[in-house]
CSV table of N, CA and C in Angstrom, one decimal:
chain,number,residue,atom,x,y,z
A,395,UNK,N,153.8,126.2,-14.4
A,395,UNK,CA,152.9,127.0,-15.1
A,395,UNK,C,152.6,126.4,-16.5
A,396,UNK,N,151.0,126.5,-17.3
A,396,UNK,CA,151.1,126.4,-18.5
A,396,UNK,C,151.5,126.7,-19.6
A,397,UNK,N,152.0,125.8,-20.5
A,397,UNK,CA,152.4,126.4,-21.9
A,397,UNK,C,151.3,126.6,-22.5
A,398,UNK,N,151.4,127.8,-23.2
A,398,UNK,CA,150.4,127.7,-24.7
A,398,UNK,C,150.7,128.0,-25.9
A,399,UNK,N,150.0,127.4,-26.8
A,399,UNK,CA,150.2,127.6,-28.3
A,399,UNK,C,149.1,127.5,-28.5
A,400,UNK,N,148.8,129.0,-29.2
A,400,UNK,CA,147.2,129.1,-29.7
A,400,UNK,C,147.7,130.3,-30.6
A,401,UNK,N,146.6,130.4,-31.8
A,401,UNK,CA,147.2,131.0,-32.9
A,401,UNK,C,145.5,130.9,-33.1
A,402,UNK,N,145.3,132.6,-33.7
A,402,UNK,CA,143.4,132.8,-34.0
A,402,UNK,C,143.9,133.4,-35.3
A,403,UNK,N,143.2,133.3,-36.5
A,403,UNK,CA,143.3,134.1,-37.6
A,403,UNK,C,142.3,134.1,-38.4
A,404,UNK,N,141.8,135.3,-38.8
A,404,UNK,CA,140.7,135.9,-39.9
A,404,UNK,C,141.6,136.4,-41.4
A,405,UNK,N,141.1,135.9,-42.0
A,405,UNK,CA,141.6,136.3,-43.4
A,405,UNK,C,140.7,135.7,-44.6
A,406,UNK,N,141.5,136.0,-45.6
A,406,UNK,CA,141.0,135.3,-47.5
A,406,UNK,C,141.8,134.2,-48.1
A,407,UNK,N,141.3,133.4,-47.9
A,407,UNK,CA,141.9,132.1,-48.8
A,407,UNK,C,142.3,132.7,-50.2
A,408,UNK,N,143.9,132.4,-50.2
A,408,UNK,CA,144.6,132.2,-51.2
A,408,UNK,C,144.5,131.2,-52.6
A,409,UNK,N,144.6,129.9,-51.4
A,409,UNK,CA,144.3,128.8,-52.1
A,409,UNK,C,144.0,127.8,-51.2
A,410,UNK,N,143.1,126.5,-52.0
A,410,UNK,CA,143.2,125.6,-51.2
A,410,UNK,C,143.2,124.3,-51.6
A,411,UNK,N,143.6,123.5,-51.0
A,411,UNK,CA,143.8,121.7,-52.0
A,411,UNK,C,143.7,120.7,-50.6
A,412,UNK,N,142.8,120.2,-51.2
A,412,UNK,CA,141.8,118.9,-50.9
A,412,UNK,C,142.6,117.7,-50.7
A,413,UNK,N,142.7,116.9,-50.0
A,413,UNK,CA,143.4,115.3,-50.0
A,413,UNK,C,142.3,114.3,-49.0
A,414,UNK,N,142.2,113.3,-49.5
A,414,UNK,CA,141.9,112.2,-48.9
A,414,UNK,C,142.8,111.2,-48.4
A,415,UNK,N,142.1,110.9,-46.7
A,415,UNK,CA,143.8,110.0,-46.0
A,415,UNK,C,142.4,108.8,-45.7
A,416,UNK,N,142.1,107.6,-46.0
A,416,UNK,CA,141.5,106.6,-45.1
A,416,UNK,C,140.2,107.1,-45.0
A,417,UNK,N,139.2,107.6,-45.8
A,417,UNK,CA,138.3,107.8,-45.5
A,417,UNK,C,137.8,109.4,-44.8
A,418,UNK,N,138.8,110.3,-44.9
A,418,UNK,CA,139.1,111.1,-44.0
A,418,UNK,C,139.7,112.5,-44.9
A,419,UNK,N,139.3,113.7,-44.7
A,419,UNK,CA,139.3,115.1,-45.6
A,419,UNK,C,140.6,115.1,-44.7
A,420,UNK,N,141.7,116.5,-45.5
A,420,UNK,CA,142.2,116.9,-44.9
A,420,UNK,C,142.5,118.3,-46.1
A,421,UNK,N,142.5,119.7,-45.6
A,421,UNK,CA,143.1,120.8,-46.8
A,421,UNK,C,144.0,121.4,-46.1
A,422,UNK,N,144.7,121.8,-47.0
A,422,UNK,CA,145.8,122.5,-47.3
A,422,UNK,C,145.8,123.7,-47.6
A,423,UNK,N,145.5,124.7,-46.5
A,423,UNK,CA,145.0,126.2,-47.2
A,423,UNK,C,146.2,127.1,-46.7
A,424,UNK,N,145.8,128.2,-47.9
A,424,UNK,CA,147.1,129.5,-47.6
A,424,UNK,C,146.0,130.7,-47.6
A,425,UNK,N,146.4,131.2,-46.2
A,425,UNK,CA,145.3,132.4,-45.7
A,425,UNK,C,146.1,133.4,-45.7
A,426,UNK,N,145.0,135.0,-46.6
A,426,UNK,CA,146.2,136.3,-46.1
A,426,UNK,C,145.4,137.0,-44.9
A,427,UNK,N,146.4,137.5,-44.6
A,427,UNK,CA,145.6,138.1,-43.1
A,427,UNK,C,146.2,139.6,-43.8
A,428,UNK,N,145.6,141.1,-42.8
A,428,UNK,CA,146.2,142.3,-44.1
A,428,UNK,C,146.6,142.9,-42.4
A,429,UNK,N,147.3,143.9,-42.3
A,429,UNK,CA,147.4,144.3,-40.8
A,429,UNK,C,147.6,146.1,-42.3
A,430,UNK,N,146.7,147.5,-41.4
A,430,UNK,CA,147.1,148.1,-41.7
A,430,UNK,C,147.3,149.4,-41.1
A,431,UNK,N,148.5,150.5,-41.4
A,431,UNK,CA,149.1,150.9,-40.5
A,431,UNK,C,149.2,152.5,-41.4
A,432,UNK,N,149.5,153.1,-40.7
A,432,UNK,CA,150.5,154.8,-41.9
A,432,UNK,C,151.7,154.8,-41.4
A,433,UNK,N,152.8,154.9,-42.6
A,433,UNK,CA,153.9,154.9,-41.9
A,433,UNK,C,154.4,156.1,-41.7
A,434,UNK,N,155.6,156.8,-41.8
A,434,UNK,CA,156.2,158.0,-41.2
A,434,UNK,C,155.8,159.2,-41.8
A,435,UNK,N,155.3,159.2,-43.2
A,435,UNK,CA,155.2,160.0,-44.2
A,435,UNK,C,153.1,160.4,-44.2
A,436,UNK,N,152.9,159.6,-43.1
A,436,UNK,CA,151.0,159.2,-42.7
A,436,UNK,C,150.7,158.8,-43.7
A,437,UNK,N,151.0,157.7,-45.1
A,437,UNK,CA,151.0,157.4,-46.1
A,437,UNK,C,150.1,155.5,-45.4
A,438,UNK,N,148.8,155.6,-46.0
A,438,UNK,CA,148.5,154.3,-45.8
A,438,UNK,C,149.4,153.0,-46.1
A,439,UNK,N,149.8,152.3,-45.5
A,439,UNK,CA,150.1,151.3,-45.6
A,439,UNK,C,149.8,149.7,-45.1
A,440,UNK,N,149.2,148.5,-46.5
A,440,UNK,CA,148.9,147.4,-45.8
A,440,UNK,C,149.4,146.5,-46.3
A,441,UNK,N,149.9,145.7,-45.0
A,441,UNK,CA,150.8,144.7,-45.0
A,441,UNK,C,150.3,143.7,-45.0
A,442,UNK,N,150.4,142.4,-45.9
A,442,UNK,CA,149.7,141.2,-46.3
A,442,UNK,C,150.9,140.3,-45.4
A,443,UNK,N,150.5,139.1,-44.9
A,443,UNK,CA,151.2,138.0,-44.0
A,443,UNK,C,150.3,136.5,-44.8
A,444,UNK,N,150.7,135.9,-45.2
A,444,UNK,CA,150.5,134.6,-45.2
A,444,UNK,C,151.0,133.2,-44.6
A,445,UNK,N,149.8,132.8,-44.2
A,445,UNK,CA,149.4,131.2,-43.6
A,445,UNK,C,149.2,130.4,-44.2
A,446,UNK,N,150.0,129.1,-43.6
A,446,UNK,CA,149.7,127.8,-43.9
A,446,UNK,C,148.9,127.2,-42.9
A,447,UNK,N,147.7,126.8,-43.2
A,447,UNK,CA,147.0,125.6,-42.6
A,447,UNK,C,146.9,124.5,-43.0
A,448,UNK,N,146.6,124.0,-41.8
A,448,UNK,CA,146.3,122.5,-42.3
A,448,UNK,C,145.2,122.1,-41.2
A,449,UNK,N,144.0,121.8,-42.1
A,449,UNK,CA,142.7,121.5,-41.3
A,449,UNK,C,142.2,120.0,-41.5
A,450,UNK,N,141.9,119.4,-40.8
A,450,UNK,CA,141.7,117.7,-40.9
A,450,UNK,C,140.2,117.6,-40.4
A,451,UNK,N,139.2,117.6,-41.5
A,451,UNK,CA,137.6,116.8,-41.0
A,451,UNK,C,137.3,116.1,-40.0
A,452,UNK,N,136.4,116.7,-39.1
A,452,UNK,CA,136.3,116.1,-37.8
A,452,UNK,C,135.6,117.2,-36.7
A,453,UNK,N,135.6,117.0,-35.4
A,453,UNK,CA,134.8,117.5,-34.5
A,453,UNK,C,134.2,119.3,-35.3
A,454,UNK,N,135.3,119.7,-35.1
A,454,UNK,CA,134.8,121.5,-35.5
A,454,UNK,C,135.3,122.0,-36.9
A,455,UNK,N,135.5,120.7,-37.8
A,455,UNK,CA,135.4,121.0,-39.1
A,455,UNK,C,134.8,119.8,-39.7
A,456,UNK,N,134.5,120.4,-40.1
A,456,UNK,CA,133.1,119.9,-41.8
A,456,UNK,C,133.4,120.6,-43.4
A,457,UNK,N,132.6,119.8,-43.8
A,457,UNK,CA,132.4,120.9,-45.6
A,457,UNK,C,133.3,121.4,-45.6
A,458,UNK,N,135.0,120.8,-45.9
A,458,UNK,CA,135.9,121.7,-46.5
A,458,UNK,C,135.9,121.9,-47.5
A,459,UNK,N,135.0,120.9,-48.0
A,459,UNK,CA,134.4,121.4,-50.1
A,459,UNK,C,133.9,122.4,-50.0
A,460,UNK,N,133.5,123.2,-49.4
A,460,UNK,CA,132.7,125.0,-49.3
A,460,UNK,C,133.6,125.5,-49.6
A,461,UNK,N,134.8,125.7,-49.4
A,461,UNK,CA,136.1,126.5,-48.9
A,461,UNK,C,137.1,126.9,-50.3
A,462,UNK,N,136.6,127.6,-50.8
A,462,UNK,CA,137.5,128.5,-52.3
A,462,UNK,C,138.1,129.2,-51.7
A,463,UNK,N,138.8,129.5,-53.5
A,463,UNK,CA,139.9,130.9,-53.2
A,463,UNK,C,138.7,132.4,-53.0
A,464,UNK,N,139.7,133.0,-52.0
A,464,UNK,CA,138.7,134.4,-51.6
A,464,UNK,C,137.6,134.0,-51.0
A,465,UNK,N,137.2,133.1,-50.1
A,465,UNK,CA,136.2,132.7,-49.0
A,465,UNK,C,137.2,133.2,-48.0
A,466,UNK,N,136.3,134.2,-46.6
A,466,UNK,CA,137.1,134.4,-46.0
A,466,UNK,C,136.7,133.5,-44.4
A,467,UNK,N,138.1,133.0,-43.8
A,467,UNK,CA,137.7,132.3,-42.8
A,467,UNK,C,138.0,132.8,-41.3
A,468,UNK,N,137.5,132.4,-40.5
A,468,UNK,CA,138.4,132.4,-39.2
A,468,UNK,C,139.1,131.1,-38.7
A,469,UNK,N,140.0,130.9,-38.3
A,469,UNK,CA,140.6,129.9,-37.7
A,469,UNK,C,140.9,129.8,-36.7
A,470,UNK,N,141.7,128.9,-35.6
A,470,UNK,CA,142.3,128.8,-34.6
A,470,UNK,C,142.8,127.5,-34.2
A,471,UNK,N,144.0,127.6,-33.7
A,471,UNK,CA,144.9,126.5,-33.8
A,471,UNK,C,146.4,126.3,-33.1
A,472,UNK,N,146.9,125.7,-33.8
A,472,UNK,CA,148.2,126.1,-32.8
A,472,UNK,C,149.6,125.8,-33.8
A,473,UNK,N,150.6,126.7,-33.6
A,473,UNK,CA,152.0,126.5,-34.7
A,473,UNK,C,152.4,125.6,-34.9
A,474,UNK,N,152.7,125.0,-35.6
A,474,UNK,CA,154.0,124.2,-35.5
A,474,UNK,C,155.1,124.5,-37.0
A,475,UNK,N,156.2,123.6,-36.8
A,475,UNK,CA,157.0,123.5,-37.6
A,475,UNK,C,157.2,122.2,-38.5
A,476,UNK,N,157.0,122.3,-39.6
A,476,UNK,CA,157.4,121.4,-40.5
A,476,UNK,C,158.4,121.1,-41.0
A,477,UNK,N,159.1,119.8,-40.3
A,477,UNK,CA,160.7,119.6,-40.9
A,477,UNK,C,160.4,118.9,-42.3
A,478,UNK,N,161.6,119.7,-43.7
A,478,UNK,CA,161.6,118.6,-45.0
A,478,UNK,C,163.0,118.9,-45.0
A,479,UNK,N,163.1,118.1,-45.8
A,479,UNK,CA,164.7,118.2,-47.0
A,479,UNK,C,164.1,118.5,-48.5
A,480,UNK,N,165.3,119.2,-48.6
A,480,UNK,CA,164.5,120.1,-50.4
A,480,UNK,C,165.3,118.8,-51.5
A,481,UNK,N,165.1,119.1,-52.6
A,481,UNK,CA,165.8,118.3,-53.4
A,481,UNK,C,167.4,118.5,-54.0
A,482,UNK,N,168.2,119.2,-52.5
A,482,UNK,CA,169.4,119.1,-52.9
A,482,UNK,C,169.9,118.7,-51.3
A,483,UNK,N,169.0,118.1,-50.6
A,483,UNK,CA,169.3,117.5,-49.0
A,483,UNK,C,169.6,118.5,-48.4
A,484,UNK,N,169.0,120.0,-48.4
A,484,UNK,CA,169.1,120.6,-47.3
A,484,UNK,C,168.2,120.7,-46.1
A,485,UNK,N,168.2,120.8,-44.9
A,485,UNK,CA,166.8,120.8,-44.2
A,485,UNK,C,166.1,122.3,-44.0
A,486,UNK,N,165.1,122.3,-44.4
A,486,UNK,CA,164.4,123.3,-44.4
A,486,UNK,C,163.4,123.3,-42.9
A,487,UNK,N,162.7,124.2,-42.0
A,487,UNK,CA,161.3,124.3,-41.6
A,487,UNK,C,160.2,124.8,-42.1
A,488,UNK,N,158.9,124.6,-42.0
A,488,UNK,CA,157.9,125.5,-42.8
A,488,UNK,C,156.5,125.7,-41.6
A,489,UNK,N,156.6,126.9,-41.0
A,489,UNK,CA,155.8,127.5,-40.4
A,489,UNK,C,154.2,127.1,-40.9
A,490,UNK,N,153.7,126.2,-39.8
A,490,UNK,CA,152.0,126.1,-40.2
A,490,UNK,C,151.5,126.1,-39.0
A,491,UNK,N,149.9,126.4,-39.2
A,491,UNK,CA,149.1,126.2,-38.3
A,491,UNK,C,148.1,124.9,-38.2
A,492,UNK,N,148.2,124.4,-37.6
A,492,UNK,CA,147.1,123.1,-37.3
A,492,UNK,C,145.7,123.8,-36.5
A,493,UNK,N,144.8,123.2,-37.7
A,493,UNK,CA,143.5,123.9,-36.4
A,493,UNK,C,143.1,123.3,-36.1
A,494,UNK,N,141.9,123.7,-34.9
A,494,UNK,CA,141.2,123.0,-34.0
A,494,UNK,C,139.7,123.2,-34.3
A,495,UNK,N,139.5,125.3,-35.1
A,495,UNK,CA,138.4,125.1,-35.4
A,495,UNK,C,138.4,126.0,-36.6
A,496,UNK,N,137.2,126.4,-37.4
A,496,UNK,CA,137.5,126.4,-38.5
A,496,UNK,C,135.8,127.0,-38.7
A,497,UNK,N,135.9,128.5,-39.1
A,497,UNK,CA,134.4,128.9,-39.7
A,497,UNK,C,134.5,129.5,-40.8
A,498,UNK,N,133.3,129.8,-41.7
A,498,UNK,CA,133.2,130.4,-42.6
A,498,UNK,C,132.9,132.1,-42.4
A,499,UNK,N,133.0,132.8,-42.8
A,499,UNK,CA,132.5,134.4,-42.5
A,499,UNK,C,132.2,134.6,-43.7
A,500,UNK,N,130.5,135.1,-43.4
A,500,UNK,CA,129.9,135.3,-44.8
A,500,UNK,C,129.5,136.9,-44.6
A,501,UNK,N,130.7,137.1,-45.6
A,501,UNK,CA,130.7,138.7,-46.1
A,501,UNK,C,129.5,139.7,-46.2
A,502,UNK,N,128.8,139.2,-46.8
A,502,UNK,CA,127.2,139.7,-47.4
A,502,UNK,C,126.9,140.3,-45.7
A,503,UNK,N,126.4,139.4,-45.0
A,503,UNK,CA,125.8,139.8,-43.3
A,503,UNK,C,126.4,139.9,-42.7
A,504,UNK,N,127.5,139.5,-42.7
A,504,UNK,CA,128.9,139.7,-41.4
A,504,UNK,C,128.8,138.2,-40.2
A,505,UNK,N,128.3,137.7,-40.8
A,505,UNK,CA,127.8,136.2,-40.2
A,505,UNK,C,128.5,135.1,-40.3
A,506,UNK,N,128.6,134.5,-39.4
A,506,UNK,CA,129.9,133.1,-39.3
A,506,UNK,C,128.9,132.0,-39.4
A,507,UNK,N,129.6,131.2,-39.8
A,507,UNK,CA,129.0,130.1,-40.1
A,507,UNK,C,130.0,128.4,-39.7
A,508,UNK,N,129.7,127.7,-38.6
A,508,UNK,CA,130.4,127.3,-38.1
A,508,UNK,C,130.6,125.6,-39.0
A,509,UNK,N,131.6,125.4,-39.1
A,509,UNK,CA,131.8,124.4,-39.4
A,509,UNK,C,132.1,123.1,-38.6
């Protein structure tokens, strides 16, 4: 049977940072996604989750220079894990998303804009 890893997410850029590899974009964005609920008391409650992406220029991404804080995006992609060591040699993981595609959603019309 097939595996899958697929991960879709709509949210607001936190932040984002820009790098060049070889001729070649790559950003570094942190997306909030809000999920909201009432809890026991029927007291609104919304819960903020943040993402790490990592989007690399190419087929279904473009103009990552469009891409500020509070632009809100859709994405889609798949998990992975980021092995480091911190600066006392412990090993850490860090939960990211790699995408595959990558739009803009323009607030004003409710309109995507594909990158």
């Amino acid at each position: 049977m097939e595996q899958i890893n697929r991960i879709e997410l709509r949210g607001n850029v936190g932040s984002v940072k820009l790098q060049n590899f070889e001729n070649r974009k790559m950003a570094r964005i942190s997306l909030a996604t809000n999920f909201a609920y009432k809890d026991k008391l029927g007291s609104a409650v919304i819960e903020t989750t943040w993402h790490n992406l990592i989007a690399w220029e190419g087929k279904n991404i473009s103009d990552l220079d469009k891409i500020k804080v509070g632009t809100m995006l859709q994405a889609s992609g798949r998990m992975r894990f980021q092995k480091y060591k911190t600066a006392e040699g412990e090993e850490k993981e860090l939960p990211e998303v790699l995408v595959s595609k990558l739009s803009i959603i323009n607030d004003d019309e409710g309109l995507s804009c594909e990158m």
